[in-house]
Amino acid sequence: MKWVNLMTNRVRRTMPLLPISIVMQLTELTARQIRYYEEHDLISPARTEGNKRMFSLNDVDTLLEIKDYLDQGLNIAGIKKIYDLRETPENEKAEPKNLSDAELRRLLHEELKHQARPLERGGFRQSDLSRFFN
Amino acid sequence: MKWVNLMTNRVRRTMPLLPISIVMQLTELTARQIRYYEEHDLISPARTEGNKRMFSLNDVDTLLEIKDYLDQGLNIAGIKKIYDLRETPENEKAEPKNLSDAELRRLLHEELKHQARPLERGGFRQSDLSRFFN
DNA sequence: AAATGAATGTTATGTTTTCTGACATAAAAA
DNA sequence: TTTTTATGTCAGAAAACATAACATTCATTT
């Protein structure tokens, strides 16, 4: 019974546990979309010996983020830029940070300039996840 | 980012998420063993439309329990009895409980009578799960 | 208006994974 | 000794997933 708590509370979010079919359900993305995002280095799911993708909970979170960013009108390049900035090690952050932040602001501004945020987006919303919980 | 916490902390433990290959890794059981335990109604993993087994974290926990019970010298029948008693609704517990508990005690006593508990069992131990965490 | 590019859909074909069922086996129980 | 239990192993079929190519939609650019 101890295992229960261990598994649900402490299991590493980076453990590759989920096949693509489950991730599709959890994120409401198509396999095509998920593979496309991987192709553009937004995610890097693990692979089995037989080359099948296995996703971690972190991967699922990232995919939900990507979906949200896309709904907000960002494109893949913009999302990737954000992730690249995020993954920049702390020591390197000090100097190039301001530069990159300015760049990011410009980029986001550019993105949103001519795009009215579609409020009627049929996309994902927090409450949509409710069917996975109780 | 909110999703992260939702996914890791609140995701239903009964959600069928894991394919058998992953469960094999998590439990160090063979597919044969897992299917055998299902055949004897110790677990009831969900099925995909295509009839593939999909396991919940609860299923994993149960399998780890089963492994532990087996290591302790119980047999499948004994483990099943324990689970049947557990799953007995509360209202029905009052009367038959004592009877069944007595039966259980007798059963366990029977089981262990001629079996020296193998302390050197090469089996599962809590620390064995450590490689899944950090 | 036409061409381009980004994001996704669709289809084809091959490989991996999982399924059930049958038979084999070692150890324990009867 | 014979039976039963728990598990191993193998075969054949089906599901799930892989990559790759081509199609489509829509926004941007020329």
CSV table of N, CA and C in Angstrom, one decimal, chain A:
chain,number,residue,atom,x,y,z
A,1,MET,N,0.8,-1.2,0.0
A,1,MET,CA,0.0,0.0,0.0
A,1,MET,C,0.9,1.3,0.0
A,2,LYS,N,2.0,1.1,0.6
A,2,LYS,CA,2.9,2.3,0.5
A,2,LYS,C,3.2,2.7,-0.9
A,3,TRP,N,3.3,1.6,-1.8
A,3,TRP,CA,3.7,1.9,-3.2
A,3,TRP,C,2.7,2.8,-3.8
A,4,VAL,N,1.5,2.7,-3.5
A,4,VAL,CA,0.5,3.6,-4.1
A,4,VAL,C,0.9,5.1,-4.0
A,5,ASN,N,1.2,5.5,-2.8
A,5,ASN,CA,1.6,6.9,-2.6
A,5,ASN,C,2.9,7.2,-3.3
A,6,LEU,N,3.8,6.3,-3.3
A,6,LEU,CA,5.1,6.5,-4.0
A,6,LEU,C,4.8,6.7,-5.4
A,7,MET,N,4.0,5.8,-6.0
A,7,MET,CA,3.8,5.9,-7.4
A,7,MET,C,3.1,7.2,-7.9
A,8,THR,N,2.1,7.6,-7.1
A,8,THR,CA,1.3,8.7,-7.5
A,8,THR,C,1.9,10.1,-7.2
A,9,ASN,N,2.7,10.1,-6.1
A,9,ASN,CA,3.2,11.4,-5.6
A,9,ASN,C,4.6,11.6,-6.0
A,10,ARG,N,5.4,10.6,-6.2
A,10,ARG,CA,6.8,10.8,-6.3
A,10,ARG,C,7.3,10.3,-7.6
A,11,VAL,N,6.5,9.7,-8.4
A,11,VAL,CA,7.1,9.1,-9.6
A,11,VAL,C,7.6,10.3,-10.5
A,12,ARG,N,8.7,10.1,-11.0
A,12,ARG,CA,9.4,11.1,-11.8
A,12,ARG,C,8.6,11.6,-13.0
A,13,ARG,N,8.4,12.8,-13.1
A,13,ARG,CA,7.6,13.3,-14.2
A,13,ARG,C,8.4,13.2,-15.5
A,14,THR,N,9.6,12.8,-15.5
A,14,THR,CA,10.4,12.6,-16.7
A,14,THR,C,10.4,11.2,-17.1
A,15,MET,N,9.8,10.3,-16.3
A,15,MET,CA,9.8,8.9,-16.7
A,15,MET,C,8.9,8.6,-18.0
A,16,PRO,N,9.5,8.0,-19.0
A,16,PRO,CA,8.7,7.7,-20.2
A,16,PRO,C,7.8,6.5,-19.9
A,17,LEU,N,6.5,6.9,-19.8
A,17,LEU,CA,5.5,5.9,-19.4
A,17,LEU,C,4.4,5.7,-20.4
A,18,LEU,N,4.1,6.7,-21.2
A,18,LEU,CA,2.8,6.8,-21.9
A,18,LEU,C,3.1,6.6,-23.4
A,19,PRO,N,2.3,5.7,-24.1
A,19,PRO,CA,2.3,5.6,-25.5
A,19,PRO,C,1.6,6.8,-26.2
A,20,ILE,N,1.8,7.0,-27.4
A,20,ILE,CA,1.3,8.1,-28.1
A,20,ILE,C,-0.3,8.2,-28.1
A,21,SER,N,-0.9,7.0,-28.1
A,21,SER,CA,-2.3,6.9,-28.1
A,21,SER,C,-2.9,7.6,-26.9
A,22,ILE,N,-2.3,7.3,-25.7
A,22,ILE,CA,-2.8,7.9,-24.5
A,22,ILE,C,-2.5,9.4,-24.5
A,23,VAL,N,-1.3,9.8,-25.0
A,23,VAL,CA,-1.0,11.3,-25.0
A,23,VAL,C,-2.0,12.0,-25.9
A,24,MET,N,-2.4,11.3,-27.0
A,24,MET,CA,-3.4,11.9,-27.8
A,24,MET,C,-4.7,12.2,-27.1
A,25,GLN,N,-5.1,11.2,-26.2
A,25,GLN,CA,-6.3,11.4,-25.4
A,25,GLN,C,-6.1,12.6,-24.4
A,26,LEU,N,-5.0,12.5,-23.8
A,26,LEU,CA,-4.8,13.5,-22.7
A,26,LEU,C,-4.7,14.9,-23.2
A,27,THR,N,-4.2,15.1,-24.4
A,27,THR,CA,-3.9,16.4,-25.0
A,27,THR,C,-4.9,16.8,-26.0
A,28,GLU,N,-5.7,15.9,-26.5
A,28,GLU,CA,-6.5,16.1,-27.7
A,28,GLU,C,-5.8,16.7,-28.9
A,29,LEU,N,-4.6,16.1,-29.1
A,29,LEU,CA,-3.8,16.4,-30.3
A,29,LEU,C,-3.8,15.2,-31.1
A,30,THR,N,-3.6,15.4,-32.4
A,30,THR,CA,-3.5,14.2,-33.3
A,30,THR,C,-2.0,13.7,-33.3
A,31,ALA,N,-1.8,12.5,-33.7
A,31,ALA,CA,-0.5,11.9,-33.8
A,31,ALA,C,0.4,12.8,-34.7
A,32,ARG,N,-0.3,13.2,-35.8
A,32,ARG,CA,0.4,14.1,-36.7
A,32,ARG,C,1.0,15.3,-36.1
A,33,GLN,N,0.2,16.0,-35.2
A,33,GLN,CA,0.6,17.2,-34.6
A,33,GLN,C,1.7,16.9,-33.6
A,34,ILE,N,1.6,15.9,-32.8
A,34,ILE,CA,2.6,15.5,-31.8
A,34,ILE,C,3.9,15.3,-32.5
A,35,ARG,N,3.9,14.5,-33.6
A,35,ARG,CA,5.1,14.2,-34.3
A,35,ARG,C,5.7,15.4,-35.0
A,36,TYR,N,4.8,16.3,-35.4
A,36,TYR,CA,5.3,17.6,-36.0
A,36,TYR,C,6.0,18.4,-35.0
A,37,TYR,N,5.5,18.5,-33.8
A,37,TYR,CA,6.1,19.3,-32.8
A,37,TYR,C,7.5,18.7,-32.4
A,38,GLU,N,7.5,17.4,-32.4
A,38,GLU,CA,8.8,16.8,-32.1
A,38,GLU,C,9.8,17.1,-33.2
A,39,GLU,N,9.3,17.0,-34.4
A,39,GLU,CA,10.2,17.3,-35.6
A,39,GLU,C,10.8,18.7,-35.5
A,40,HIS,N,10.1,19.6,-34.9
A,40,HIS,CA,10.6,20.9,-34.7
A,40,HIS,C,11.1,21.2,-33.3
A,41,ASP,N,11.5,20.1,-32.6
A,41,ASP,CA,12.3,20.1,-31.4
A,41,ASP,C,11.6,20.8,-30.2
A,42,LEU,N,10.2,20.8,-30.2
A,42,LEU,CA,9.5,21.3,-29.1
A,42,LEU,C,9.4,20.3,-28.0
A,43,ILE,N,9.5,19.0,-28.3
A,43,ILE,CA,9.5,17.9,-27.4
A,43,ILE,C,10.5,16.9,-27.9
A,44,SER,N,10.9,16.0,-26.9
A,44,SER,CA,11.9,14.9,-27.3
A,44,SER,C,11.5,13.7,-26.6
A,45,PRO,N,10.4,13.1,-26.9
A,45,PRO,CA,10.0,11.9,-26.2
A,45,PRO,C,11.0,10.8,-26.3
A,46,ALA,N,11.1,9.9,-25.3
A,46,ALA,CA,12.0,8.8,-25.3
A,46,ALA,C,11.5,7.8,-26.4
A,47,ARG,N,12.3,6.8,-26.7
A,47,ARG,CA,12.0,5.8,-27.6
A,47,ARG,C,12.2,4.4,-27.0
A,48,THR,N,11.4,3.5,-27.4
A,48,THR,CA,11.6,2.1,-26.9
A,48,THR,C,12.7,1.5,-27.8
A,49,GLU,N,13.1,0.3,-27.5
A,49,GLU,CA,14.1,-0.4,-28.3
A,49,GLU,C,13.6,-0.5,-29.7
A,50,GLY,N,12.3,-0.7,-29.9
A,50,GLY,CA,11.7,-0.8,-31.2
A,50,GLY,C,11.3,0.5,-31.8
A,51,ASN,N,11.8,1.6,-31.3
A,51,ASN,CA,11.6,2.9,-31.9
A,51,ASN,C,10.2,3.6,-31.6
A,52,LYS,N,9.5,3.0,-30.8
A,52,LYS,CA,8.2,3.6,-30.5
A,52,LYS,C,8.4,4.8,-29.4
A,53,ARG,N,7.7,5.9,-29.7
A,53,ARG,CA,7.7,7.0,-28.7
A,53,ARG,C,7.1,6.7,-27.4
A,54,MET,N,7.8,7.0,-26.3
A,54,MET,CA,7.2,6.9,-25.0
A,54,MET,C,7.3,8.3,-24.3
A,55,PHE,N,6.2,8.8,-23.8
A,55,PHE,CA,6.1,10.1,-23.3
A,55,PHE,C,6.1,10.2,-21.8
A,56,SER,N,6.7,11.2,-21.2
A,56,SER,CA,6.6,11.4,-19.8
A,56,SER,C,5.5,12.4,-19.5
A,57,LEU,N,5.1,12.6,-18.2
A,57,LEU,CA,4.1,13.5,-17.9
A,57,LEU,C,4.6,14.9,-18.2
A,58,ASN,N,5.9,15.2,-18.1
A,58,ASN,CA,6.4,16.5,-18.5
A,58,ASN,C,6.2,16.7,-20.0
A,59,ASP,N,6.3,15.7,-20.8
A,59,ASP,CA,6.0,15.8,-22.2
A,59,ASP,C,4.6,16.2,-22.4
A,60,VAL,N,3.7,15.6,-21.7
A,60,VAL,CA,2.3,15.9,-21.8
A,60,VAL,C,2.0,17.4,-21.4
A,61,ASP,N,2.7,17.8,-20.4
A,61,ASP,CA,2.6,19.2,-20.0
A,61,ASP,C,3.0,20.1,-21.1
A,62,THR,N,4.2,19.8,-21.6
A,62,THR,CA,4.7,20.7,-22.7
A,62,THR,C,3.7,20.7,-23.9
A,63,LEU,N,3.2,19.6,-24.2
A,63,LEU,CA,2.2,19.6,-25.3
A,63,LEU,C,1.0,20.4,-25.0
A,64,LEU,N,0.5,20.4,-23.8
A,64,LEU,CA,-0.6,21.2,-23.5
A,64,LEU,C,-0.2,22.7,-23.5
A,65,GLU,N,1.0,23.0,-23.2
A,65,GLU,CA,1.5,24.4,-23.3
A,65,GLU,C,1.6,24.8,-24.7
A,66,ILE,N,2.1,23.9,-25.5
A,66,ILE,CA,2.2,24.2,-27.0
A,66,ILE,C,0.8,24.5,-27.5
A,67,LYS,N,-0.1,23.7,-27.2
A,67,LYS,CA,-1.5,23.9,-27.7
A,67,LYS,C,-2.0,25.3,-27.2
A,68,ASP,N,-1.7,25.6,-26.0
A,68,ASP,CA,-2.1,26.9,-25.5
A,68,ASP,C,-1.5,28.1,-26.3
A,69,TYR,N,-0.2,28.0,-26.4
A,69,TYR,CA,0.5,29.0,-27.2
A,69,TYR,C,0.0,29.1,-28.6
A,70,LEU,N,-0.3,28.0,-29.2
A,70,LEU,CA,-0.8,28.1,-30.6
A,70,LEU,C,-2.2,28.7,-30.6
A,71,ASP,N,-3.0,28.4,-29.6
A,71,ASP,CA,-4.3,29.0,-29.5
A,71,ASP,C,-4.2,30.5,-29.3
A,72,GLN,N,-3.1,30.9,-28.7
A,72,GLN,CA,-2.9,32.3,-28.4
A,72,GLN,C,-2.3,33.0,-29.7
A,73,GLY,N,-2.1,32.3,-30.7
A,73,GLY,CA,-1.6,32.9,-31.9
A,73,GLY,C,-0.1,32.8,-32.2
A,74,LEU,N,0.6,32.2,-31.3
A,74,LEU,CA,2.1,32.1,-31.6
A,74,LEU,C,2.3,31.0,-32.6
A,75,ASN,N,3.4,31.0,-33.3
A,75,ASN,CA,3.7,29.9,-34.2
A,75,ASN,C,4.8,29.1,-33.6
A,76,ILE,N,5.1,28.0,-34.3
A,76,ILE,CA,6.1,27.1,-33.8
A,76,ILE,C,7.4,27.7,-33.5
A,77,ALA,N,7.9,28.6,-34.4
A,77,ALA,CA,9.2,29.3,-34.2
A,77,ALA,C,9.2,30.1,-32.9
A,78,GLY,N,8.1,30.8,-32.7
A,78,GLY,CA,8.0,31.6,-31.5
A,78,GLY,C,8.0,30.7,-30.2
A,79,ILE,N,7.3,29.6,-30.2
A,79,ILE,CA,7.3,28.7,-29.1
A,79,ILE,C,8.7,28.1,-28.9
A,80,LYS,N,9.3,27.8,-30.0
A,80,LYS,CA,10.7,27.2,-29.8
A,80,LYS,C,11.6,28.2,-29.2
A,81,LYS,N,11.5,29.5,-29.7
A,81,LYS,CA,12.3,30.5,-29.1
A,81,LYS,C,12.1,30.6,-27.6
A,82,ILE,N,10.9,30.6,-27.2
A,82,ILE,CA,10.6,30.6,-25.7
A,82,ILE,C,11.3,29.5,-25.0
A,83,TYR,N,11.1,28.3,-25.6
A,83,TYR,CA,11.7,27.1,-24.9
A,83,TYR,C,13.3,27.2,-24.9
A,84,ASP,N,13.8,27.7,-26.0
A,84,ASP,CA,15.3,27.8,-26.0
A,84,ASP,C,15.7,28.8,-24.9
A,85,LEU,N,15.0,29.9,-24.8
A,85,LEU,CA,15.4,30.8,-23.7
A,85,LEU,C,15.3,30.2,-22.4
A,86,ARG,N,14.2,29.5,-22.2
A,86,ARG,CA,14.0,28.8,-20.9
A,86,ARG,C,15.1,27.9,-20.5
A,87,GLU,N,15.5,27.1,-21.5
A,87,GLU,CA,16.5,26.1,-21.3
A,87,GLU,C,17.9,26.6,-21.2
A,88,THR,N,18.1,27.9,-21.4
A,88,THR,CA,19.4,28.5,-21.3
A,88,THR,C,19.9,28.3,-19.8
A,89,PRO,N,21.1,27.8,-19.6
A,89,PRO,CA,21.6,27.6,-18.2
A,89,PRO,C,21.7,28.9,-17.5
A,90,GLU,N,21.6,28.8,-16.2
A,90,GLU,CA,21.6,30.0,-15.3
A,90,GLU,C,22.8,30.9,-15.5
A,91,ASN,N,23.9,30.4,-15.6
A,91,ASN,CA,25.2,31.2,-15.7
A,91,ASN,C,25.2,32.0,-17.0
A,92,GLU,N,24.7,31.4,-18.0
A,92,GLU,CA,24.7,32.1,-19.3
A,92,GLU,C,23.5,33.1,-19.4
A,93,LYS,N,22.7,33.1,-18.4
A,93,LYS,CA,21.5,33.9,-18.5
A,93,LYS,C,21.8,35.4,-18.3
A,94,ALA,N,22.7,35.6,-17.3
A,94,ALA,CA,23.0,37.0,-16.9
A,94,ALA,C,23.2,38.0,-18.0
A,95,GLU,N,24.2,37.6,-18.8
A,95,GLU,CA,24.6,38.5,-19.9
A,95,GLU,C,23.5,38.6,-21.0
A,96,PRO,N,23.4,37.5,-21.7
A,96,PRO,CA,22.5,37.5,-22.9
A,96,PRO,C,21.1,37.7,-22.6
A,97,LYS,N,20.7,37.6,-21.3
A,97,LYS,CA,19.3,37.6,-21.0
A,97,LYS,C,18.5,38.8,-21.5
A,98,ASN,N,19.1,40.0,-21.2
A,98,ASN,CA,18.4,41.2,-21.6
A,98,ASN,C,18.2,41.3,-23.1
A,99,LEU,N,19.3,41.0,-23.7
A,99,LEU,CA,19.3,41.0,-25.2
A,99,LEU,C,18.2,40.0,-25.7
A,100,SER,N,18.2,38.8,-25.2
A,100,SER,CA,17.3,37.8,-25.7
A,100,SER,C,15.8,38.2,-25.3
A,101,ASP,N,15.7,38.8,-24.1
A,101,ASP,CA,14.4,39.2,-23.7
A,101,ASP,C,13.8,40.2,-24.6
A,102,ALA,N,14.6,41.2,-25.0
A,102,ALA,CA,14.2,42.2,-25.9
A,102,ALA,C,13.8,41.5,-27.2
A,103,GLU,N,14.6,40.6,-27.6
A,103,GLU,CA,14.3,39.9,-28.9
A,103,GLU,C,13.0,39.2,-28.8
A,104,LEU,N,12.8,38.6,-27.6
A,104,LEU,CA,11.5,37.8,-27.4
A,104,LEU,C,10.3,38.8,-27.4
A,105,ARG,N,10.5,39.9,-26.8
A,105,ARG,CA,9.4,40.9,-26.7
A,105,ARG,C,9.0,41.3,-28.2
A,106,ARG,N,10.1,41.6,-28.9
A,106,ARG,CA,9.9,42.0,-30.3
A,106,ARG,C,9.2,40.9,-31.1
A,107,LEU,N,9.6,39.7,-30.8
A,107,LEU,CA,9.1,38.5,-31.5
A,107,LEU,C,7.6,38.4,-31.2
A,108,LEU,N,7.3,38.5,-30.0
A,108,LEU,CA,5.9,38.3,-29.6
A,108,LEU,C,5.0,39.4,-30.1
A,109,HIS,N,5.6,40.6,-30.0
A,109,HIS,CA,4.8,41.7,-30.5
A,109,HIS,C,4.5,41.6,-32.0
A,110,GLU,N,5.6,41.1,-32.7
A,110,GLU,CA,5.4,40.9,-34.1
A,110,GLU,C,4.3,39.9,-34.4
A,111,GLU,N,4.4,38.8,-33.6
A,111,GLU,CA,3.4,37.7,-33.8
A,111,GLU,C,2.0,38.2,-33.6
A,112,LEU,N,1.8,39.0,-32.6
A,112,LEU,CA,0.4,39.4,-32.2
A,112,LEU,C,-0.1,40.6,-32.9
A,113,LYS,N,0.8,41.3,-33.7
A,113,LYS,CA,0.5,42.5,-34.3
A,113,LYS,C,-0.8,42.5,-35.1
A,114,HIS,N,-0.8,41.5,-36.0
A,114,HIS,CA,-1.9,41.4,-37.0
A,114,HIS,C,-2.8,40.2,-36.7
A,115,GLN,N,-2.7,39.7,-35.5
A,115,GLN,CA,-3.6,38.5,-35.2
A,115,GLN,C,-4.5,38.8,-34.0
A,116,ALA,N,-5.8,39.0,-34.3
A,116,ALA,CA,-6.7,39.1,-33.2
A,116,ALA,C,-6.8,37.8,-32.5
A,117,ARG,N,-6.6,37.8,-31.2
A,117,ARG,CA,-6.7,36.5,-30.5
A,117,ARG,C,-8.1,35.9,-30.7
A,118,PRO,N,-8.2,34.7,-31.3
A,118,PRO,CA,-9.6,34.1,-31.5
A,118,PRO,C,-10.1,33.6,-30.2
A,119,LEU,N,-11.0,34.3,-29.6
A,119,LEU,CA,-11.6,34.0,-28.3
A,119,LEU,C,-12.5,32.8,-28.4
A,120,GLU,N,-13.0,32.5,-29.6
A,120,GLU,CA,-13.9,31.4,-29.8
A,120,GLU,C,-13.2,30.1,-30.1
A,121,ARG,N,-11.9,30.1,-29.9
A,121,ARG,CA,-11.1,28.9,-30.2
A,121,ARG,C,-11.7,27.7,-29.6
A,122,GLY,N,-11.9,26.7,-30.4
A,122,GLY,CA,-12.6,25.5,-29.9
A,122,GLY,C,-11.6,24.7,-29.1
A,123,GLY,N,-10.5,25.3,-28.7
A,123,GLY,CA,-9.4,24.6,-28.1
A,123,GLY,C,-9.6,24.1,-26.7
A,124,PHE,N,-8.5,23.9,-26.1
A,124,PHE,CA,-8.4,23.3,-24.8
A,124,PHE,C,-8.6,24.3,-23.7
A,125,ARG,N,-9.3,23.9,-22.6
A,125,ARG,CA,-9.5,24.7,-21.5
A,125,ARG,C,-9.3,23.9,-20.3
A,126,GLN,N,-8.9,24.5,-19.2
A,126,GLN,CA,-8.6,23.7,-18.0
A,126,GLN,C,-9.8,22.8,-17.6
A,127,SER,N,-11.0,23.2,-17.7
A,127,SER,CA,-12.1,22.4,-17.3
A,127,SER,C,-12.2,21.2,-18.2
A,128,ASP,N,-11.6,21.2,-19.4
A,128,ASP,CA,-11.7,20.1,-20.3
A,128,ASP,C,-11.0,18.9,-19.7
A,129,LEU,N,-10.1,19.1,-18.8
A,129,LEU,CA,-9.3,18.0,-18.2
A,129,LEU,C,-10.2,17.4,-17.1
A,130,SER,N,-11.3,18.0,-16.7
A,130,SER,CA,-12.0,17.5,-15.6
A,130,SER,C,-12.5,16.0,-15.7
A,131,ARG,N,-12.7,15.6,-17.0
A,131,ARG,CA,-13.1,14.2,-17.2
A,131,ARG,C,-12.0,13.2,-16.8
A,132,PHE,N,-10.8,13.7,-16.6
A,132,PHE,CA,-9.7,12.8,-16.2
A,132,PHE,C,-9.5,12.7,-14.7
A,133,PHE,N,-10.3,13.5,-14.0
A,133,PHE,CA,-10.2,13.5,-12.5
A,133,PHE,C,-11.5,13.2,-11.9
A,134,ASN,N,-11.4,13.2,-10.5
A,134,ASN,CA,-12.7,13.3,-9.8
A,134,ASN,C,-12.4,13.7,-8.3
